[in-house]
Coordinates of N, CA and C in Angstrom, one line a residue:
X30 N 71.7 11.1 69.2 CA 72.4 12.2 68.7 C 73.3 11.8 67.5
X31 N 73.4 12.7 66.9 CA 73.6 12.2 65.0 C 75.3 12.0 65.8
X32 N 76.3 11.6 65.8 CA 77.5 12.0 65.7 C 78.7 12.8 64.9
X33 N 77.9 12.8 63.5 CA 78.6 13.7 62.9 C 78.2 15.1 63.7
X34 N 77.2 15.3 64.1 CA 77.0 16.3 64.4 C 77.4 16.9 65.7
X35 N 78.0 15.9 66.8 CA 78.1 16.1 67.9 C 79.9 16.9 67.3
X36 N 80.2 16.3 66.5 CA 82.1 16.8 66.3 C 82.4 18.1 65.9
X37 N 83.6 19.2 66.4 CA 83.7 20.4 66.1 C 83.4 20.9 64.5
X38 N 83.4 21.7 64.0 CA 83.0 22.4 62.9 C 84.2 21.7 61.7
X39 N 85.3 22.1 61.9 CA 86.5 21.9 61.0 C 86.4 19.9 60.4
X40 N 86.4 19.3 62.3 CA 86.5 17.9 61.9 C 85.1 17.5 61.1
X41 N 83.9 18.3 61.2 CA 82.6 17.8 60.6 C 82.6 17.5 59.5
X42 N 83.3 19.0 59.1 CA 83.6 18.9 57.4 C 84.5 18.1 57.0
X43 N 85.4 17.6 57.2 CA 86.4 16.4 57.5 C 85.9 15.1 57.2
X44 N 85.1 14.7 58.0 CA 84.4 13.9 58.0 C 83.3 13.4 57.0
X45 N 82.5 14.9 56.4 CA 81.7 15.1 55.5 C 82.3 14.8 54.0
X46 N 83.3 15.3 53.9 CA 84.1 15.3 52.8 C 84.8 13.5 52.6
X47 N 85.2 13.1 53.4 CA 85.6 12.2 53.4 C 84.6 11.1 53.3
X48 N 83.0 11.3 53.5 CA 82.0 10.2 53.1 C 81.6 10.5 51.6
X49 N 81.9 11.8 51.1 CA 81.6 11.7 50.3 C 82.6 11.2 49.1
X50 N 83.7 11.3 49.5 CA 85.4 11.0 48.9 C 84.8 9.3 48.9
X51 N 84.0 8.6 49.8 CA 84.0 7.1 50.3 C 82.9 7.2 48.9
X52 N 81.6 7.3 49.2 CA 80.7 7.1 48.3 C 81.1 7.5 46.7
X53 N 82.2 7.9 46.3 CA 82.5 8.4 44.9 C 83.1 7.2 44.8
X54 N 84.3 6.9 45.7 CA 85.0 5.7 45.3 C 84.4 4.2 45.4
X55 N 83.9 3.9 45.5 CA 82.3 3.1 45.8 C 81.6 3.0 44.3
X56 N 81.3 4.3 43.8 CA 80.5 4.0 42.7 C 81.4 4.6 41.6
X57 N 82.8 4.6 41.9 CA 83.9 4.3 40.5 C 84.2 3.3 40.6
X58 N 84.8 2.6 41.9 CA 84.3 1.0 41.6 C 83.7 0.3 41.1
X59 N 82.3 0.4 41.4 CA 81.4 -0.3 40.6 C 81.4 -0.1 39.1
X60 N 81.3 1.1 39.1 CA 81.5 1.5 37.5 C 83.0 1.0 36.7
X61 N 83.6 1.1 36.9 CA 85.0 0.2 36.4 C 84.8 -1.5 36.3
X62 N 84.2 -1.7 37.6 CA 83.8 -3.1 37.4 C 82.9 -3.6 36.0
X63 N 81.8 -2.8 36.2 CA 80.7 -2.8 35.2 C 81.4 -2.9 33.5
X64 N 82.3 -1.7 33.5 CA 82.5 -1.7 31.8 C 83.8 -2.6 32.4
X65 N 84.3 -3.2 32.8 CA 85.4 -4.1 32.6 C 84.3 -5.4 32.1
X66 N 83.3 -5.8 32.5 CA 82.3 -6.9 32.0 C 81.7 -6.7 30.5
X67 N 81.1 -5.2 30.7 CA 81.3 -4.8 29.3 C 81.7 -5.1 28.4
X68 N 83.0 -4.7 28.4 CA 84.2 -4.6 27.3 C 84.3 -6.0 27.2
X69 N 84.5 -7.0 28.3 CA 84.6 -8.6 27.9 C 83.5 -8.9 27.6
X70 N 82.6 -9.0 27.5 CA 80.9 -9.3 27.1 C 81.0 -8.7 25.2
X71 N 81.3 -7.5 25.2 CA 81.5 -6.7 23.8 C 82.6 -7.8 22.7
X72 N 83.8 -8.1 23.6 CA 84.9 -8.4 23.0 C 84.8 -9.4 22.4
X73 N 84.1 -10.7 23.5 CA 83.7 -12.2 23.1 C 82.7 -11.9 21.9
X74 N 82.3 -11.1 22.2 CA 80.9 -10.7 21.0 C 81.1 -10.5 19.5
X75 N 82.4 -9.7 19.5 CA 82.7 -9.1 18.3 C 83.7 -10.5 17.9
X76 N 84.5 -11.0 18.5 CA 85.4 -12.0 18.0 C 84.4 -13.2 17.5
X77 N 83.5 -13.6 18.1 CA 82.4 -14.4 17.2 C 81.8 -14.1 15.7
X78 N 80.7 -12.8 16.4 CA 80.5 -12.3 15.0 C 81.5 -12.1 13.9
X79 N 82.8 -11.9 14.5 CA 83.9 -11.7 13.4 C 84.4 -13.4 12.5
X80 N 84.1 -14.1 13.2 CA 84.2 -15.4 13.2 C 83.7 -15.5 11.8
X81 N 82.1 -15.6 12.3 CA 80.9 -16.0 10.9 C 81.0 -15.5 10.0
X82 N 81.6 -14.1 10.4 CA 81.4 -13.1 9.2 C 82.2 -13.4 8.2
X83 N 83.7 -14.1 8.3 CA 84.8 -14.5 7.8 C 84.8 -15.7 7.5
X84 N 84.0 -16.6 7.8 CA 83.0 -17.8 7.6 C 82.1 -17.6 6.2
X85 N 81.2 -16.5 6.3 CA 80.7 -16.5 5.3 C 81.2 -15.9 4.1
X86 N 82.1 -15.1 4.7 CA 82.9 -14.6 3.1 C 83.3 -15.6 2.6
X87 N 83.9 -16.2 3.5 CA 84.9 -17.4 2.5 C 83.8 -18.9 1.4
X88 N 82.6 -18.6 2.0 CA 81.5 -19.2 1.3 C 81.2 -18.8 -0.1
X89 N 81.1 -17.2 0.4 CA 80.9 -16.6 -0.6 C 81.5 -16.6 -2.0
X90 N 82.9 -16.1 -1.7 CA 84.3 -16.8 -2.4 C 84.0 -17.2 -3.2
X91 N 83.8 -18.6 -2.6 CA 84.1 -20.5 -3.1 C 82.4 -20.3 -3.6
X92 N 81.7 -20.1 -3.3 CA 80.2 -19.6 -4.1 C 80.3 -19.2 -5.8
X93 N 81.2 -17.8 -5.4 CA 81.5 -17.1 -7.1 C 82.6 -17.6 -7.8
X94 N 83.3 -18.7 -6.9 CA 84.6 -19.2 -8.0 C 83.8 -20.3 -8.5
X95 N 82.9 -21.6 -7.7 CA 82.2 -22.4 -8.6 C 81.3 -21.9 -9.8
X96 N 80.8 -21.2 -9.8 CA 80.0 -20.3 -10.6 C 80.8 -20.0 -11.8
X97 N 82.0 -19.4 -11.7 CA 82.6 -19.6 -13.0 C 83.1 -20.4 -13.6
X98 N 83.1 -21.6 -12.9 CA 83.9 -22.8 -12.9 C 83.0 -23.6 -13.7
X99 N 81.4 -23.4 -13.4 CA 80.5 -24.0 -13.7 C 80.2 -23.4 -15.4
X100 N 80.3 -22.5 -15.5 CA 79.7 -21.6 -17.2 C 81.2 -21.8 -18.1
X101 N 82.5 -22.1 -17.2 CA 83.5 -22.9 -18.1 C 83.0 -24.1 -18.8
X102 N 82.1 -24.9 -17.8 CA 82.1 -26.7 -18.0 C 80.8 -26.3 -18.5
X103 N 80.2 -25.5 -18.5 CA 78.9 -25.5 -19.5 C 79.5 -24.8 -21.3
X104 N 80.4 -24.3 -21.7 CA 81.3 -24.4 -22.5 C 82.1 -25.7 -23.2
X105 N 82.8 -26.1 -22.4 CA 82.8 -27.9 -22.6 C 82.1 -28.7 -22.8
X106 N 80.8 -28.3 -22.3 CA 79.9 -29.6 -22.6 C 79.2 -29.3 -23.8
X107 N 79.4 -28.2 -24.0 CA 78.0 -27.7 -25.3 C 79.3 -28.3 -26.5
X108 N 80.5 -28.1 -26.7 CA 81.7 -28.6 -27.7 C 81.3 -30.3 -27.6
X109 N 81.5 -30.5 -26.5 CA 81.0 -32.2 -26.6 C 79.9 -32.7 -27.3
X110 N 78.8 -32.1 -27.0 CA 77.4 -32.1 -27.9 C 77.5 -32.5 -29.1
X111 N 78.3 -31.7 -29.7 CA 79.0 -31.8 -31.0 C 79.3 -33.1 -31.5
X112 N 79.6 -34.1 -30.8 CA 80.7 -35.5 -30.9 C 81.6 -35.1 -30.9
X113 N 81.9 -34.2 -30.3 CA 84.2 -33.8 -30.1 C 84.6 -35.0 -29.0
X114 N 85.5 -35.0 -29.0 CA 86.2 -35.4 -27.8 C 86.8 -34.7 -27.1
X115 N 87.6 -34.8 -26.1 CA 88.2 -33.8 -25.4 C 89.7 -33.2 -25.8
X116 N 90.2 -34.9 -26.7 CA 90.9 -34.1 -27.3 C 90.9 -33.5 -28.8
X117 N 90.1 -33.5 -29.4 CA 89.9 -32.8 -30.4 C 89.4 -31.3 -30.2
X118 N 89.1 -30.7 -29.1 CA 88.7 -29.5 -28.8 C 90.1 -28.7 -28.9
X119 N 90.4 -27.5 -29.2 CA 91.3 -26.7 -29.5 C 91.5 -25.6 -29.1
X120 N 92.4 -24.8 -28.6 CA 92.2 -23.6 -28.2 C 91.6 -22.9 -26.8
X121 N 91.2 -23.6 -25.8 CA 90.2 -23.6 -25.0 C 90.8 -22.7 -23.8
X122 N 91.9 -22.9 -24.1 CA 93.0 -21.7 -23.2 C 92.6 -20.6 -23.2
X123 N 91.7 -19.5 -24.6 CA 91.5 -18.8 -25.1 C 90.5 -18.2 -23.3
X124 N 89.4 -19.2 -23.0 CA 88.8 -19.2 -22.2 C 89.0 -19.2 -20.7
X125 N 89.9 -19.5 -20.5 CA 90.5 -20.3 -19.1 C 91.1 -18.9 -19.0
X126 N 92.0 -17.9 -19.9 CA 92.6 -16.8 -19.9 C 90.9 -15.4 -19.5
X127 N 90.5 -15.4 -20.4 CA 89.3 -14.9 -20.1 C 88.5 -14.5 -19.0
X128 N 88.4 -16.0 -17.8 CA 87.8 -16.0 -17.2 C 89.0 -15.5 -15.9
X129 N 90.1 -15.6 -15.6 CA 90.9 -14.8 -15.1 C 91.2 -13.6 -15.4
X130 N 91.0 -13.1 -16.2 CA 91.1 -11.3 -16.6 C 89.9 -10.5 -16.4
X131 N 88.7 -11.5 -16.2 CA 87.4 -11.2 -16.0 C 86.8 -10.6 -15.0
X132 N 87.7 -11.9 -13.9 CA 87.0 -11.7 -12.4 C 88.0 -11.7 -11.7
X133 N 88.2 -11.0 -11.0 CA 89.6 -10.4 -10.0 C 89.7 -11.7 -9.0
X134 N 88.8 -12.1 -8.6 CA 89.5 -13.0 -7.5 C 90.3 -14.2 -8.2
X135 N 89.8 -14.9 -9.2 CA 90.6 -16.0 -9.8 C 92.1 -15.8 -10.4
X136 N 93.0 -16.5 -9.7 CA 94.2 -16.5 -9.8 C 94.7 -17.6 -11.0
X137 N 94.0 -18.8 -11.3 CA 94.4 -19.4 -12.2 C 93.3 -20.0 -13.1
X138 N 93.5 -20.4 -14.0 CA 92.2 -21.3 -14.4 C 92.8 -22.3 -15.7
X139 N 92.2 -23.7 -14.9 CA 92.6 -24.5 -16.1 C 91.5 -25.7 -16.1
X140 N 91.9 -26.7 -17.5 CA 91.4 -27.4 -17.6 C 91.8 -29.3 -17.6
X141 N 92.0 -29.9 -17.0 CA 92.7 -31.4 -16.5 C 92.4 -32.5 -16.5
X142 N 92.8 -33.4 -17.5 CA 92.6 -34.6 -18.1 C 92.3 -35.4 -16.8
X143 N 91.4 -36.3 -16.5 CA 91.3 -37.2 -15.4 C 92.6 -37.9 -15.1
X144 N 93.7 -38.0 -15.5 CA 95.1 -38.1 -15.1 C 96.0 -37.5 -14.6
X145 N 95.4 -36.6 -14.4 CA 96.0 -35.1 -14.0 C 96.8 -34.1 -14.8
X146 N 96.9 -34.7 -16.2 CA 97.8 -33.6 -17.0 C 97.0 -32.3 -17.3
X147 N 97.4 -31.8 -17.5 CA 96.5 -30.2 -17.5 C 96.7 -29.8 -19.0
X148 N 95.8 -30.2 -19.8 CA 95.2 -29.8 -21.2 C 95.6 -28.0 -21.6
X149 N 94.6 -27.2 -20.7 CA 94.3 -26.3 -21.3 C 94.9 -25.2 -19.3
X150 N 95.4 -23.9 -19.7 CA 95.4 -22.9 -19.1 C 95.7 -21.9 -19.1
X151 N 94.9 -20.7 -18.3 CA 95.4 -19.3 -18.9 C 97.0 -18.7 -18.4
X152 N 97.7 -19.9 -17.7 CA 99.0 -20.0 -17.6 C 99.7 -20.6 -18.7
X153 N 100.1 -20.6 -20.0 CA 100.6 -21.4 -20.8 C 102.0 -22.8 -20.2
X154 N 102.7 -22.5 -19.0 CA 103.8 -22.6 -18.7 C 103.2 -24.0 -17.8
X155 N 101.9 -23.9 -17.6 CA 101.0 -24.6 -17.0 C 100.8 -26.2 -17.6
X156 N 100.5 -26.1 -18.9 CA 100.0 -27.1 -19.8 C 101.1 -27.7 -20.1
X157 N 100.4 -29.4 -20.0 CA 101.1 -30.6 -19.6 C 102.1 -30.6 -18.7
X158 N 101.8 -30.1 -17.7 CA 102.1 -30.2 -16.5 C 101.3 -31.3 -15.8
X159 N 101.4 -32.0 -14.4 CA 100.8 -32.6 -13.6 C 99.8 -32.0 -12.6
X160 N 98.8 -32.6 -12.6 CA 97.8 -31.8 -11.3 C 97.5 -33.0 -10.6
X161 N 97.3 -33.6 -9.1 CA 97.3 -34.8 -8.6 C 96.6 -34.7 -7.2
X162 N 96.6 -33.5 -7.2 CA 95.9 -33.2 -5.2 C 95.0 -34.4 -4.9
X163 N 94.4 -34.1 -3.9 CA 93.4 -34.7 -3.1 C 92.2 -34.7 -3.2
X164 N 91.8 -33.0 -3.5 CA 90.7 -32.2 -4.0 C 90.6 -32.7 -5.2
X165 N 91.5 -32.7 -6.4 CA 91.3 -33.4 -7.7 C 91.0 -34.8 -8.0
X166 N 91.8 -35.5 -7.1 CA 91.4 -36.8 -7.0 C 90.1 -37.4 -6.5
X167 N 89.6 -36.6 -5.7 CA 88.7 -36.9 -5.0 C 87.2 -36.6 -6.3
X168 N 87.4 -35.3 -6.7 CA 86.4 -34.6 -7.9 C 86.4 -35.3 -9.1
X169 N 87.1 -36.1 -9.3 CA 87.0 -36.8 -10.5 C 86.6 -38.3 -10.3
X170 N 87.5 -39.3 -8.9 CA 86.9 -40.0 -8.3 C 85.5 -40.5 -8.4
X171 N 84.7 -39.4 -8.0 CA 83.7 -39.3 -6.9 C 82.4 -38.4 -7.9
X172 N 82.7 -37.6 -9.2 CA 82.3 -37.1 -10.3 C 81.4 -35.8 -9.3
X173 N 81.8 -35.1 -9.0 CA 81.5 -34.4 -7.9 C 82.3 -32.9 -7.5
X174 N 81.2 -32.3 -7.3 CA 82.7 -30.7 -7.2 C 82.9 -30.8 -5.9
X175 N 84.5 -30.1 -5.7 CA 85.0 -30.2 -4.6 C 85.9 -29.2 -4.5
X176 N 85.5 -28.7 -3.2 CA 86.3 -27.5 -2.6 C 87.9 -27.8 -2.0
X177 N 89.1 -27.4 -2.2 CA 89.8 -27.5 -1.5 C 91.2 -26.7 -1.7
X178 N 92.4 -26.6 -0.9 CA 93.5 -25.7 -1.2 C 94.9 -26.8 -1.7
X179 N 95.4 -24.9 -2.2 CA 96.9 -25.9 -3.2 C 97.4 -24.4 -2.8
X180 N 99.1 -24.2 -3.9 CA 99.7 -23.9 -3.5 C 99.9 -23.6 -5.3
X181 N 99.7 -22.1 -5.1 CA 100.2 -22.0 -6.8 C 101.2 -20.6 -6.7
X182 N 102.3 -20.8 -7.7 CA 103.1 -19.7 -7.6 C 103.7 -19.1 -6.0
X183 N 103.6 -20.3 -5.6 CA 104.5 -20.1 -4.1 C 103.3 -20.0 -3.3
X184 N 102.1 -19.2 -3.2 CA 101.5 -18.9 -2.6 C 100.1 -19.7 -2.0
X185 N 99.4 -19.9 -0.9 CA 98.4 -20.6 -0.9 C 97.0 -20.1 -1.4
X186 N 96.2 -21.0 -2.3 CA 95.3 -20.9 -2.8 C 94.1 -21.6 -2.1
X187 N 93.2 -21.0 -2.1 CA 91.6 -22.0 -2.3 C 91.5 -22.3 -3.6
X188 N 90.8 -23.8 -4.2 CA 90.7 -24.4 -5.0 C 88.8 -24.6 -5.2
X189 N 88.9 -24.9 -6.5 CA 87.4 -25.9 -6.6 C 87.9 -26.4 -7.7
X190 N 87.6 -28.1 -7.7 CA 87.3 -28.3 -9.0 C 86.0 -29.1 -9.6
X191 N 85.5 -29.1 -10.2 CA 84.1 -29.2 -11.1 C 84.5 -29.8 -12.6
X192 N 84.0 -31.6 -12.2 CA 83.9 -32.3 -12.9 C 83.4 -32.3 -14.5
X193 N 84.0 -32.4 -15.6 CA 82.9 -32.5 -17.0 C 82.3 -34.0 -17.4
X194 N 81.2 -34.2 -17.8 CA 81.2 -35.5 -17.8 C 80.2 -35.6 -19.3
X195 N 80.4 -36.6 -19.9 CA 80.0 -36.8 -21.2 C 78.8 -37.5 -21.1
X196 N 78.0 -38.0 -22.2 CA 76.9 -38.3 -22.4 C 75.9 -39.8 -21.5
X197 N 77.8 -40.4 -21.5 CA 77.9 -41.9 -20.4 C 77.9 -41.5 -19.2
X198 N 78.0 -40.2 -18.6 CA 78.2 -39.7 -17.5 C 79.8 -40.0 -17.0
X199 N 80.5 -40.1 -18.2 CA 81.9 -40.5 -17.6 C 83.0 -39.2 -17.2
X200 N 83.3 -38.8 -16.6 CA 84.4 -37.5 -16.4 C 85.0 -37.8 -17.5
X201 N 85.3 -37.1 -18.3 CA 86.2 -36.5 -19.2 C 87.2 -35.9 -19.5
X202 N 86.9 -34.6 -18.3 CA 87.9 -33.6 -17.7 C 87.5 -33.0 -16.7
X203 N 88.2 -32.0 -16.0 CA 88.1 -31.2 -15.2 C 88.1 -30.0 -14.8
X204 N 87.6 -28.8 -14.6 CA 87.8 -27.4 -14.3 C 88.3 -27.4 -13.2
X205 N 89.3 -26.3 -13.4 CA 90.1 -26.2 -11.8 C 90.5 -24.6 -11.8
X206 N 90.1 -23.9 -10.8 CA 90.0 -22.9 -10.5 C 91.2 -22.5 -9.2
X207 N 91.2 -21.3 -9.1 CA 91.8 -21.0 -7.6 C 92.3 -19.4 -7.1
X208 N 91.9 -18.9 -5.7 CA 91.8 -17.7 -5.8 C 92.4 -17.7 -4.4
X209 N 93.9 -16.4 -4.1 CA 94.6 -16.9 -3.2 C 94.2 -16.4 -1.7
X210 N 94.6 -17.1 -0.8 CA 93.8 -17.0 0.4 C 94.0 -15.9 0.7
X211 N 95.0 -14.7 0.4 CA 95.5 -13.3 1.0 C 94.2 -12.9 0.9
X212 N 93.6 -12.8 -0.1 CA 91.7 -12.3 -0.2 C 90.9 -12.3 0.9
X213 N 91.1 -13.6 1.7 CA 90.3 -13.8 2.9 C 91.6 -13.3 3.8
X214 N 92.5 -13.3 4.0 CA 93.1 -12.6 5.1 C 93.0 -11.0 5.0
X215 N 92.9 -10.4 3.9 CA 92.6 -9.3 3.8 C 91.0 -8.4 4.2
X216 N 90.0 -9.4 3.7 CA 88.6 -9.1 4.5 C 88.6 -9.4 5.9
X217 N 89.4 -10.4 6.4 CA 89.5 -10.5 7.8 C 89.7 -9.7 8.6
X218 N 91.0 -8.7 8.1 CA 91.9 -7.5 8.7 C 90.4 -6.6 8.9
X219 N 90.2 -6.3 7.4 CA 89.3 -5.2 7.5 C 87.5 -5.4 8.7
X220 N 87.3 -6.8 8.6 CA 86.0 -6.8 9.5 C 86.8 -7.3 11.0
X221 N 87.6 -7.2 11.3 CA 88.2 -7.4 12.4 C 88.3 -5.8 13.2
X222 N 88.8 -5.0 12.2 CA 89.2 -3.5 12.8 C 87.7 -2.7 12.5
X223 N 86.6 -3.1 11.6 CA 85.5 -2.6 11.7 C 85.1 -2.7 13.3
X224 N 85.0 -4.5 13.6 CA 84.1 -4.8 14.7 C 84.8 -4.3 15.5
X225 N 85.8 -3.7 16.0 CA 86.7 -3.9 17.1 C 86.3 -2.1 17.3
X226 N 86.4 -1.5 16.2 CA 86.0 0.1 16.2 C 84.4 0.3 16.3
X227 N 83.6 -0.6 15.8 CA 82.0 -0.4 16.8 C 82.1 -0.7 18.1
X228 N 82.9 -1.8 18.4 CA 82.9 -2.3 20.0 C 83.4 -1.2 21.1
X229 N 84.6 -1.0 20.7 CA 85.3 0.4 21.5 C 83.8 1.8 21.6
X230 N 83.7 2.0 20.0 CA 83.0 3.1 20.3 C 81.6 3.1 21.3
X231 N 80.8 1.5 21.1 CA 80.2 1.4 22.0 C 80.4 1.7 23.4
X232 N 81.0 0.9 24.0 CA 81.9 0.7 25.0 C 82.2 2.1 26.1
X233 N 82.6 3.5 24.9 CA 82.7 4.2 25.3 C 81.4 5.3 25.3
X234 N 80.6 5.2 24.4 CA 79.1 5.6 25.1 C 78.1 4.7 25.9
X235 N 78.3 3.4 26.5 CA 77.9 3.1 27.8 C 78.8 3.8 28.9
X236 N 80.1 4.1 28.9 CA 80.5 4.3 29.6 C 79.8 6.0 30.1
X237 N 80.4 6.4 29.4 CA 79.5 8.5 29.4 C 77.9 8.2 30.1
X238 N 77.3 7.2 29.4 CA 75.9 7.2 30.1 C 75.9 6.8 31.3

């Protein structure tokens, strides 16, 4: 004999109600369980992909800043061609200015004697000044472009600089570029609150389904 069935009318329903009160709470558990795994499975997900993604911007960057850096020193070198020297070249500021009013992300642009004095820049206030980093040392060293950060106008910058070298293959001078890292903290923000607003929205149509 069933036992629910053996019990008066009032407690049946009592009873009835209360397995069904059990089995709801049972499978809101589970379900709470489920998108709490979810949401952490989604979250690790997005903070990765957020990762690379801010990873490859910053490639990217340092991609379009060598690139200018490079059609600078392809300017230098075609003046050398000539028999100039480096210091017989004149005016070159004209360019260094140019190429910062050109392309929004470049913050400075100059040009630096393998000693570090800085020849040419579209900062006037700049020239014959000292340039000495690590990244410069290392690019002129080593005749070789190199990525690396400095600190211009108070603020932090990503750097490249890109060797010129004359017909001995000797450095001559240097291109030195730099574009400030607020750029990458600002694409950051923005693919951070992108991924984090597909993740939720996901999140919340697994959950409805």
């Amino acid at each position: 004999m069933n036992p629910e069935t053996s019990l008066p009318v009032p407690t049946r329903a009592r009873y009835s109600l209360m397995s069904v009160f059990s089995r709801t709470s049972i499978k809101f558990k589970i379900g709470l369980i489920s998108s709490a795994f979810l949401a952490l499975a989604m979250g690790v997900n997005t903070y990765a992909g957020s990762r690379i993604m801010v990873r490859e911007s910053t490639r990217a960057l340092q991609s379009e800043m060598e690139t200018i850096g490079i059609m600078l020193r392809m300017q230098l070198e075609r003046l050398l061609q000539f028999g100039l020297t480096i210091d017989d070249i004149v005016g070159f500021e004209v360019q260094c200015r140019e190429a910062v009013e050109k392309y929004d992300i470049i913050s400075y642009s100059m040009v630096v004697r393998p000693d570090g004095e800085v020849l040419f820049s579209n900062d006037p206030s700049l020239q014959g000044t000292s340039l000495n980093d690590k990244a410069f040392k290392k690019s002129v060293s080593r005749a070789e472009t190199v990525m690396g950060s400095a600190v211009y106008c108070g603020s932090s910058h990503r750097s490249v600089t890109i060797p010129v070298l004359n017909d001995l293959d000797v450095v001559v001078c240097a291109i030195r570029l730099g574009f400030p890292e607020s750029i990458l903290e600002q694409q950051t923000d923005r693919l951070l609150k992108t991924s984090f607003g597909v993740a939720v929205s996901s999140l919340m149509v697994a959950i409805l389904l």
